[in-house]
PDB file of C-alpha atoms in Angstrom:
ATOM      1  CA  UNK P  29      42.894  -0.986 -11.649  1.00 57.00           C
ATOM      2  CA  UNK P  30      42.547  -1.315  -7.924  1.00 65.00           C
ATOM      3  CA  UNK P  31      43.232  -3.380  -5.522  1.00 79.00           C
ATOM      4  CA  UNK P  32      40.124  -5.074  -4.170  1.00 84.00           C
ATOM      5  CA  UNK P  33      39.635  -3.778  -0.394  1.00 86.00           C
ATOM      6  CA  UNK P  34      39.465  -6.267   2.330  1.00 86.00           C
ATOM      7  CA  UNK P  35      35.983  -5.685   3.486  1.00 91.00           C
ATOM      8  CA  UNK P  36      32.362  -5.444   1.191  1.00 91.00           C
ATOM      9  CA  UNK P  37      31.510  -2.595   2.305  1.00 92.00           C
ATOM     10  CA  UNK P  38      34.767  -0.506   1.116  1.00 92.00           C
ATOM     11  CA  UNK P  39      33.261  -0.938  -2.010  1.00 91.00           C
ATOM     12  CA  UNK P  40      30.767   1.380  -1.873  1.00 91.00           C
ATOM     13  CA  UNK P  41      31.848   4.075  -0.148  1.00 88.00           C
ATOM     14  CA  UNK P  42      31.765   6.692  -2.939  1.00 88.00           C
ATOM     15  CA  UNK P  43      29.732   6.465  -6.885  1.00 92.00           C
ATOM     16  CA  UNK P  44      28.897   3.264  -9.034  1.00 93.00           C
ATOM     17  CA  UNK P  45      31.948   4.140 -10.999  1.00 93.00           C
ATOM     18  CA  UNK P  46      34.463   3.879  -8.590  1.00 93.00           C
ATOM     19  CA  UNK P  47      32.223   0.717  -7.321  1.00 93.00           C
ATOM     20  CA  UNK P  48      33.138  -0.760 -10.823  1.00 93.00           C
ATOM     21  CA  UNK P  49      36.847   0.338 -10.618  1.00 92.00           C
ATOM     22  CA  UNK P  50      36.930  -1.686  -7.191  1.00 91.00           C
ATOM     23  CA  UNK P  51      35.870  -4.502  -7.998  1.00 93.00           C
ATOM     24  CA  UNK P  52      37.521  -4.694 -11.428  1.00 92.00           C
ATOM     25  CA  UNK P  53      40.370  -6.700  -9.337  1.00 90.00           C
ATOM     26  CA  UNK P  54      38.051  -9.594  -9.027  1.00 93.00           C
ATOM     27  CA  UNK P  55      36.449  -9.882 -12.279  1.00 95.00           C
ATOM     28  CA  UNK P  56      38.364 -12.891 -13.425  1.00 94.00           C
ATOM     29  CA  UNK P  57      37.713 -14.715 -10.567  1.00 94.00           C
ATOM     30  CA  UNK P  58      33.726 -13.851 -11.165  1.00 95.00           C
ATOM     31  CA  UNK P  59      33.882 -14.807 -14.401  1.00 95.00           C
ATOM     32  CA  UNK P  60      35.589 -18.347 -13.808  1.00 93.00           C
ATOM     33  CA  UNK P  61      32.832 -19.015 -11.466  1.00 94.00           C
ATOM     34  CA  UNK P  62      30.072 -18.331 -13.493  1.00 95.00           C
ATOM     35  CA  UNK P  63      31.727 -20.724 -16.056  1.00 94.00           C
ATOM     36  CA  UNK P  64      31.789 -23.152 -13.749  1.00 93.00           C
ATOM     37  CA  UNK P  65      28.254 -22.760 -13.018  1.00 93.00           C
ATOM     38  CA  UNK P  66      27.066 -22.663 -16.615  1.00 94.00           C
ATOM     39  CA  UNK P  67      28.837 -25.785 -17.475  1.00 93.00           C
ATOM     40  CA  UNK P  68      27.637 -27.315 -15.089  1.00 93.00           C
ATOM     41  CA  UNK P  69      23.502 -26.320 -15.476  1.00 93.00           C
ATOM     42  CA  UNK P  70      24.377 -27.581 -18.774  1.00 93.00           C
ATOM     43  CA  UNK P  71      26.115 -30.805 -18.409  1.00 92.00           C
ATOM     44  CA  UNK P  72      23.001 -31.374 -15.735  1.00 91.00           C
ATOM     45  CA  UNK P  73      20.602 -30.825 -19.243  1.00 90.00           C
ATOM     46  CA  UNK P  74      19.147 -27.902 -17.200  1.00 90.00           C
ATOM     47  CA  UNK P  75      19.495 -25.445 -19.948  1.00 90.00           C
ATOM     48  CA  UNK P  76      21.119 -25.117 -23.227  1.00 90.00           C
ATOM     49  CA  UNK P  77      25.142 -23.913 -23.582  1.00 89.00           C
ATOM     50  CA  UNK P  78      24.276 -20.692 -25.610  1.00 91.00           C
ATOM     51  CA  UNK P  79      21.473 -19.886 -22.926  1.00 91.00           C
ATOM     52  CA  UNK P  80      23.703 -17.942 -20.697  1.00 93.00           C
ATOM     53  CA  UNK P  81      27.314 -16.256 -21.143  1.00 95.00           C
ATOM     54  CA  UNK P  82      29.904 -15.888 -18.271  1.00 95.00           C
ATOM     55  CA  UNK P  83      30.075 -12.156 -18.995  1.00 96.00           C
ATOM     56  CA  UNK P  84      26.215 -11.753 -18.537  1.00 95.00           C
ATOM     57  CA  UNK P  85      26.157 -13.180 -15.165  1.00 96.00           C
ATOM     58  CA  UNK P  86      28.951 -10.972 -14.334  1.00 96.00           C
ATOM     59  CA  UNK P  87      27.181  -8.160 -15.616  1.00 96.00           C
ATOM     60  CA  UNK P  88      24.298  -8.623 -13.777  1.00 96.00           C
ATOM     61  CA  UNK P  89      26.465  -9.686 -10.172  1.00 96.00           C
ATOM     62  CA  UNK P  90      27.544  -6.480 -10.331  1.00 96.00           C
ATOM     63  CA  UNK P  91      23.911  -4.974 -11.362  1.00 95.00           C
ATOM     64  CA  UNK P  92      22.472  -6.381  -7.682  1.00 95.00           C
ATOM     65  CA  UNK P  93      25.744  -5.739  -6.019  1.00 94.00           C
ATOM     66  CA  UNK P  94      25.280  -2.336  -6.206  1.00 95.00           C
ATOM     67  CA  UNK P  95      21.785  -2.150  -6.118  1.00 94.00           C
ATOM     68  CA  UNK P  96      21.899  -4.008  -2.738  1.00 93.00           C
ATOM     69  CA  UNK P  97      24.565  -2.806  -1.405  1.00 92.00           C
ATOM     70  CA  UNK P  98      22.574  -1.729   2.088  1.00 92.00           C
ATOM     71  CA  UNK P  99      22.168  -5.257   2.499  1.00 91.00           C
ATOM     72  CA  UNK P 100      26.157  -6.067   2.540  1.00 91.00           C
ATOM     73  CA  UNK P 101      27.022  -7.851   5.828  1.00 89.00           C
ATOM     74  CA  UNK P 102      29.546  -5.320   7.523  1.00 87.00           C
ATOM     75  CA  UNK P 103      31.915  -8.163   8.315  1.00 88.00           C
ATOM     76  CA  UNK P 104      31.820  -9.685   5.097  1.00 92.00           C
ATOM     77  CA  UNK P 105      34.838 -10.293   2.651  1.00 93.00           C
ATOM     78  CA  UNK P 106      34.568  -8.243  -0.522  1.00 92.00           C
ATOM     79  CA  UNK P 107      35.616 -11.519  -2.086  1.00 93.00           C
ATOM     80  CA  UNK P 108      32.759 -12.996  -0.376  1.00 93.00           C
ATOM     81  CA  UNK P 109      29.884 -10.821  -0.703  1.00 93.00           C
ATOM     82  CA  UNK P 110      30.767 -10.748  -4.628  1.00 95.00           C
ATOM     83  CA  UNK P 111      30.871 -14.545  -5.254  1.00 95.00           C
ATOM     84  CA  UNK P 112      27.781 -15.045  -2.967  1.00 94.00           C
ATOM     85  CA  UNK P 113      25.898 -12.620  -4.523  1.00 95.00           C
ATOM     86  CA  UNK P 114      26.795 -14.358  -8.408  1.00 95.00           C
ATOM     87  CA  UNK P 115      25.448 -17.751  -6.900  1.00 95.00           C
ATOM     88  CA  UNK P 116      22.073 -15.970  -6.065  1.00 93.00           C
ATOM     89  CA  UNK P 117      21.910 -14.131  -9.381  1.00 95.00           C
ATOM     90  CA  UNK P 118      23.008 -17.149 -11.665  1.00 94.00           C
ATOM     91  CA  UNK P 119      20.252 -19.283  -9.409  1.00 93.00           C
ATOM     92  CA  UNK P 120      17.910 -16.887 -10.277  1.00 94.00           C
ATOM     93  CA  UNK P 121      18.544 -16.615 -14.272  1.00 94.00           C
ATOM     94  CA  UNK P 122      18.479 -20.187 -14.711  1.00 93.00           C
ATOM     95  CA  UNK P 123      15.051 -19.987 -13.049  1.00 93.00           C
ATOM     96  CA  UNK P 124      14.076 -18.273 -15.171  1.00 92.00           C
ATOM     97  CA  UNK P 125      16.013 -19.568 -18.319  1.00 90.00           C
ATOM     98  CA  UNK P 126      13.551 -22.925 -17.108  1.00 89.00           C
ATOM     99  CA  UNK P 127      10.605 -21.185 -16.763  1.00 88.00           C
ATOM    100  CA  UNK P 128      10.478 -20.001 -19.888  1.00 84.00           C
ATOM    101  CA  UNK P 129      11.305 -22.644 -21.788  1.00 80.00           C
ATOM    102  CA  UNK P 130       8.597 -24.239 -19.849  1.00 80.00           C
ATOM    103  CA  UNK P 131       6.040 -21.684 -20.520  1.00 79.00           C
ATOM    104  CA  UNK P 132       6.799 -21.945 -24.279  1.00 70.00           C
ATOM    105  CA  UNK P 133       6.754 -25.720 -24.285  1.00 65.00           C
ATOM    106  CA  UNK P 134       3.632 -27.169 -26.488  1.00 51.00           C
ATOM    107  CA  UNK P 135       2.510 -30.206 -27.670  1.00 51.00           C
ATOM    108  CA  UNK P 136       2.754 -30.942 -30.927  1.00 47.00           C
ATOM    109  CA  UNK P 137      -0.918 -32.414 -30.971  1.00 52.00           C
ATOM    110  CA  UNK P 138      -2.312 -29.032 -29.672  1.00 54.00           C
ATOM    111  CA  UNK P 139      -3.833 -27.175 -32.109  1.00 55.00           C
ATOM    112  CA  UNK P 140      -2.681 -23.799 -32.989  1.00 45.00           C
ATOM    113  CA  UNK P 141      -4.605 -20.321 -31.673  1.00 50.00           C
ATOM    114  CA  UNK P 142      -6.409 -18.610 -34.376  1.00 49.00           C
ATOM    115  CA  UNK P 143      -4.616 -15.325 -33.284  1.00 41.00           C
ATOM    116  CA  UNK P 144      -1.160 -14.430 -31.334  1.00 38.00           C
ATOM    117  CA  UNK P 145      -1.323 -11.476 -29.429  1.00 41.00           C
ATOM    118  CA  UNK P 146       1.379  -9.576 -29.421  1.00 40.00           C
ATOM    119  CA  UNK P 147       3.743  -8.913 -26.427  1.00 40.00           C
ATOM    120  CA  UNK P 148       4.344  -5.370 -25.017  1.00 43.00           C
ATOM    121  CA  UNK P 149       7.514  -6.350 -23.395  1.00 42.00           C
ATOM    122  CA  UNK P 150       8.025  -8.182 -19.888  1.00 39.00           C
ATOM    123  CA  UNK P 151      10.307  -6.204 -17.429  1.00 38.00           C
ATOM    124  CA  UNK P 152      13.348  -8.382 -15.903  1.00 38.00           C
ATOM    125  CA  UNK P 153      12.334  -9.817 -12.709  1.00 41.00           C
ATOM    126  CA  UNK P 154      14.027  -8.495  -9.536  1.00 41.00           C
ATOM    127  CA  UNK P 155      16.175 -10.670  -7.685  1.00 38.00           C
ATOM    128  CA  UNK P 156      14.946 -10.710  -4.319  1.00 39.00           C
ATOM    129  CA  UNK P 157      16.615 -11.774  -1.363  1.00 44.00           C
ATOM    130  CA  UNK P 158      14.888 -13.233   1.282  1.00 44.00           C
ATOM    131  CA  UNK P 159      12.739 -10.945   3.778  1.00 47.00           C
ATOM    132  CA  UNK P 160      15.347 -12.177   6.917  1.00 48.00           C
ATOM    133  CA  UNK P 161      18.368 -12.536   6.142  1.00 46.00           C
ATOM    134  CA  UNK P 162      20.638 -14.774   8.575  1.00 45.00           C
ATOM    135  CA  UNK P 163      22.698 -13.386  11.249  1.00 45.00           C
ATOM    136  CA  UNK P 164      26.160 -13.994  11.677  1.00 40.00           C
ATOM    137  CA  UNK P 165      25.263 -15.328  15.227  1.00 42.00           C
ATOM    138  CA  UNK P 166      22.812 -17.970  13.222  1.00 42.00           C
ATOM    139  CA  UNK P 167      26.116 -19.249  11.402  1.00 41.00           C
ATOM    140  CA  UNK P 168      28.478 -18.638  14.387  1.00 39.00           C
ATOM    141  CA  UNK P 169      31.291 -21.603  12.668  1.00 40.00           C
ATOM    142  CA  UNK P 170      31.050 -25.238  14.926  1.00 40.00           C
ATOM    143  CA  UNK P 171      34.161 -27.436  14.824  1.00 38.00           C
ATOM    144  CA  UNK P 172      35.811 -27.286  11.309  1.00 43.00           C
ATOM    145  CA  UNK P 173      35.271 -29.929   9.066  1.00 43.00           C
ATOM    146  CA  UNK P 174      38.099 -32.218   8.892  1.00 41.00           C
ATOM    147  CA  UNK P 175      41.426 -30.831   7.675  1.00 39.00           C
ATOM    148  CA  UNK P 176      42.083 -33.384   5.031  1.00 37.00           C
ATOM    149  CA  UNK P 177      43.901 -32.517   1.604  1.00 40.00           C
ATOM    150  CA  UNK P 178      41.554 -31.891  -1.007  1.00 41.00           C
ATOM    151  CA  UNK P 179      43.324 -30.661  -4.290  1.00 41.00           C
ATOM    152  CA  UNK P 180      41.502 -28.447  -6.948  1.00 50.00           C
ATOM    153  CA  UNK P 181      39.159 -30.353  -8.897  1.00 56.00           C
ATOM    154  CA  UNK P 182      38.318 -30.402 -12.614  1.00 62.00           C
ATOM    155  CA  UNK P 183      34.917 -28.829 -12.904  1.00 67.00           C
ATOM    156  CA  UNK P 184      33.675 -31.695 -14.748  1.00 80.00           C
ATOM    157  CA  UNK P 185      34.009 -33.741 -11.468  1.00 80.00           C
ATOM    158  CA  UNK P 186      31.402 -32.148  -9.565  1.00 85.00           C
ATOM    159  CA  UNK P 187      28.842 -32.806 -12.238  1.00 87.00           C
ATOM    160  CA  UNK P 188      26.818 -35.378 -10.069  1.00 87.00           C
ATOM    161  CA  UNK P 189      27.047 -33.050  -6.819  1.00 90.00           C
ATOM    162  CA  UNK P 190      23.388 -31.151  -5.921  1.00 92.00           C
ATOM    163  CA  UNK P 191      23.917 -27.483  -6.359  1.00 91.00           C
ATOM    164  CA  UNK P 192      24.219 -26.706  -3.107  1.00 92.00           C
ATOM    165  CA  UNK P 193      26.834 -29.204  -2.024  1.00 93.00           C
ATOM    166  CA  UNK P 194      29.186 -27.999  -5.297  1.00 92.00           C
ATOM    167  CA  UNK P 195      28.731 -24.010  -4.617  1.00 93.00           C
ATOM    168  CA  UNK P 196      29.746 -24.710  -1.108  1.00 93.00           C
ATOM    169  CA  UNK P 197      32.846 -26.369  -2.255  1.00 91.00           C
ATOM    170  CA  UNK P 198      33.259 -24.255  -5.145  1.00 91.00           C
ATOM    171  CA  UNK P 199      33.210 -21.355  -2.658  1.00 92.00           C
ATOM    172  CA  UNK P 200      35.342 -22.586  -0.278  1.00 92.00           C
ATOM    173  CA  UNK P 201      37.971 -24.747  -1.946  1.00 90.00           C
ATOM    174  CA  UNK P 202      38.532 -23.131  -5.458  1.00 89.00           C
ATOM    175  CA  UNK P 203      37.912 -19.530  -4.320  1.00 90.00           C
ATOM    176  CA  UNK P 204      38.516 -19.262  -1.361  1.00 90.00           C
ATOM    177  CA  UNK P 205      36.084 -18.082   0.788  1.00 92.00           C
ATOM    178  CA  UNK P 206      36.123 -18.696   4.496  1.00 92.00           C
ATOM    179  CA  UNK P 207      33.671 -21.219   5.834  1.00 92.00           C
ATOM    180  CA  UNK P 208      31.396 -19.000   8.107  1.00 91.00           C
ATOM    181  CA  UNK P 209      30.740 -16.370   4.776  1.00 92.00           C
ATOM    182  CA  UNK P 210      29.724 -19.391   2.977  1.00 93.00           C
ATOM    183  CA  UNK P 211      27.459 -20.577   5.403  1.00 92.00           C
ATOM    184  CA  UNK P 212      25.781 -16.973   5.145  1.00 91.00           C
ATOM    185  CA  UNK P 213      25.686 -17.109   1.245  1.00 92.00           C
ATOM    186  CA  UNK P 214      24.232 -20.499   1.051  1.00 92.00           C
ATOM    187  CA  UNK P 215      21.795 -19.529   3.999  1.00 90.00           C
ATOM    188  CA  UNK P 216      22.824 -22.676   6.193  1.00 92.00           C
ATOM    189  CA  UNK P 217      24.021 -23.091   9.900  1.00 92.00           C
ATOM    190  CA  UNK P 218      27.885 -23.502   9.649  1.00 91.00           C
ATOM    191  CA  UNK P 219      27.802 -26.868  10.955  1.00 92.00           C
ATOM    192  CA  UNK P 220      25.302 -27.623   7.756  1.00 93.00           C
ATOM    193  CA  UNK P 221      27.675 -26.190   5.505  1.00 93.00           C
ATOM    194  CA  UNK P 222      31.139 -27.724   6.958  1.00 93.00           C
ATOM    195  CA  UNK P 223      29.134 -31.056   6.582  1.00 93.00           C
ATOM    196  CA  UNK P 224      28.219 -30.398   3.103  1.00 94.00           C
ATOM    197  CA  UNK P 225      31.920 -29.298   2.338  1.00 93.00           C
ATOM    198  CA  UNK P 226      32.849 -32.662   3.520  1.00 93.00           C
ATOM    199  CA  UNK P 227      30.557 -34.411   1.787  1.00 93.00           C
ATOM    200  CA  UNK P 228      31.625 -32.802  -1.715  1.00 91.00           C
ATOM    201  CA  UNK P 229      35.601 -33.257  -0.424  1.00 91.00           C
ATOM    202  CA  UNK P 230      34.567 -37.066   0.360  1.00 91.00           C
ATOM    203  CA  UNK P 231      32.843 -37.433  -3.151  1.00 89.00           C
ATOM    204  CA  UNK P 232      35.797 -35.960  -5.143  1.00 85.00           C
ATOM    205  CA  UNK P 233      38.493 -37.569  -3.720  1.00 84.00           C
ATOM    206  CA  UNK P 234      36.529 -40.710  -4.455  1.00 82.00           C
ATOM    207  CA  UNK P 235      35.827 -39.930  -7.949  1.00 72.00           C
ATOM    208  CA  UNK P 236      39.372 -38.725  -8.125  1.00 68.00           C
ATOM    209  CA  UNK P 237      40.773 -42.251  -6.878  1.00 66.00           C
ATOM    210  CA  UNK P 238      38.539 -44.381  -9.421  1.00 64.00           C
ATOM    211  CA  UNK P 239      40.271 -42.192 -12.277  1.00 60.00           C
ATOM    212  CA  UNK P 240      42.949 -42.900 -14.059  1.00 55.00           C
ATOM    213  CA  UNK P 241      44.534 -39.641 -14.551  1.00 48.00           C
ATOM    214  CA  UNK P 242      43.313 -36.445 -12.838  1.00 44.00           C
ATOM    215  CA  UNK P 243      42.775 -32.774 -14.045  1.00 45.00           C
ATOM    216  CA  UNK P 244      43.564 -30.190 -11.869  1.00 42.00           C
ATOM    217  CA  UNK P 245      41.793 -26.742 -12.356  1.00 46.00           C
ATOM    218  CA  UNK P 246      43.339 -23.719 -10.900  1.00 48.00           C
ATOM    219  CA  UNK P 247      41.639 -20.279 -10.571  1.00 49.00           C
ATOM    220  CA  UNK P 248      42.659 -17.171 -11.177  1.00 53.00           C
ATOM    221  CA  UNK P 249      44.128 -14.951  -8.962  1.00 53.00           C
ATOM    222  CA  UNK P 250      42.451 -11.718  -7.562  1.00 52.00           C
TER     223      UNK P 250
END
């Protein structure tokens, strides 16, 4: 296996296969995330635990990776790019986990069709970016957020965050990735997104006061 290059676009300088053999460095890391994630869709009764595996999101992640690869920043982490691009894909599929389940929802006091047509299949949605992406001067980092010491959380604890608020301290805290890529992943000015990082920080250490005892997660290394 090789070592994961520095910068996202070193990973797609030759053939999907050697793509794959890149990247294969970080797979752990991708795969802890979209744990994270799924546990937490779930524990927010979004979807249902056997709705979505970590190793399908991965699978996917690395689907659009490549498939997208023009649209990799050129001063983007590797690290980065991968992770931000899983929090767009696993957005997407429980969209669409929800819409579904939506779609098939039916009251039990409406009567049943004579008939049910039968399906000829339904292609897998593309996950679109948006038209315009931001530009690194749009996300140009303001003052850091304060420095404090904020200690890798159980996942459990960031349960009652909004999604955006936890990826951006998922991101940054627990994997790592520097503040200005974030902003770009999460679409936000960096001064949004150091202010949501210290909101989550501010939250957790909270929550992490009021308990008892504490669990500590640690991620893997790349």
């Amino acid at each position: 296996m090789s070592d994961l290059p520095a910068n996202a676009r070193e990973l797609f300088t030759d053939d999907e296969a050697s793509f794959r053999e890149r990247v294969g460095a970080l797979l752990p890391v991708l795969r802890s995330a979209a744990a994270y994630d799924i546990d937490y869709y779930v524990a927010r009764d979004i979807m249902h635990p056997d709705n979505l595996h970590p190793d399908d999101v991965v699978a996917e992640t690395l689907i659009y990776a490549w498939s997208h690869r023009a649209q990799c920043p050129a001063d983007m982490s590797a690290r980065g790019w991968l992770l931000g691009v899983q929090v767009r894909v696993i957005r997407d599929m429980v969209d669409r986990i929800v819409s579904y389940r939506q779609s098939k929802a039916l009251s039990l006091d409406e009567p049943l069709p004579a008939t049910t047509g039968a399906r000829d299949g339904q292609a897998q949605q593309d996950l679109v970016q948006p038209d315009e992406a931001p530009t690194w001067a749009e996300v140009t980092p303001a003052a850091a957020p304060e420095d404090i010491e904020a200690p890798l959380f159980a996942n459990e604890d960031t349960f009652t965050l909004e999604a955006d608020t936890r990826h951006v301290a998922m991101l940054h805290d627990e994997f790592d990735v520097p503040l200005a890529e974030v902003a770009t992943i999460m679409e936000r000015a960096a001064k949004d997104t150091a202010a949501l990082l210290q909101e989550a920080r501010t939250h957790l250490r909270a929550h992490d006061d009021a308990s008892p005892t504490s669990s500590v997660s640690e991620p893997p290394s790349a």
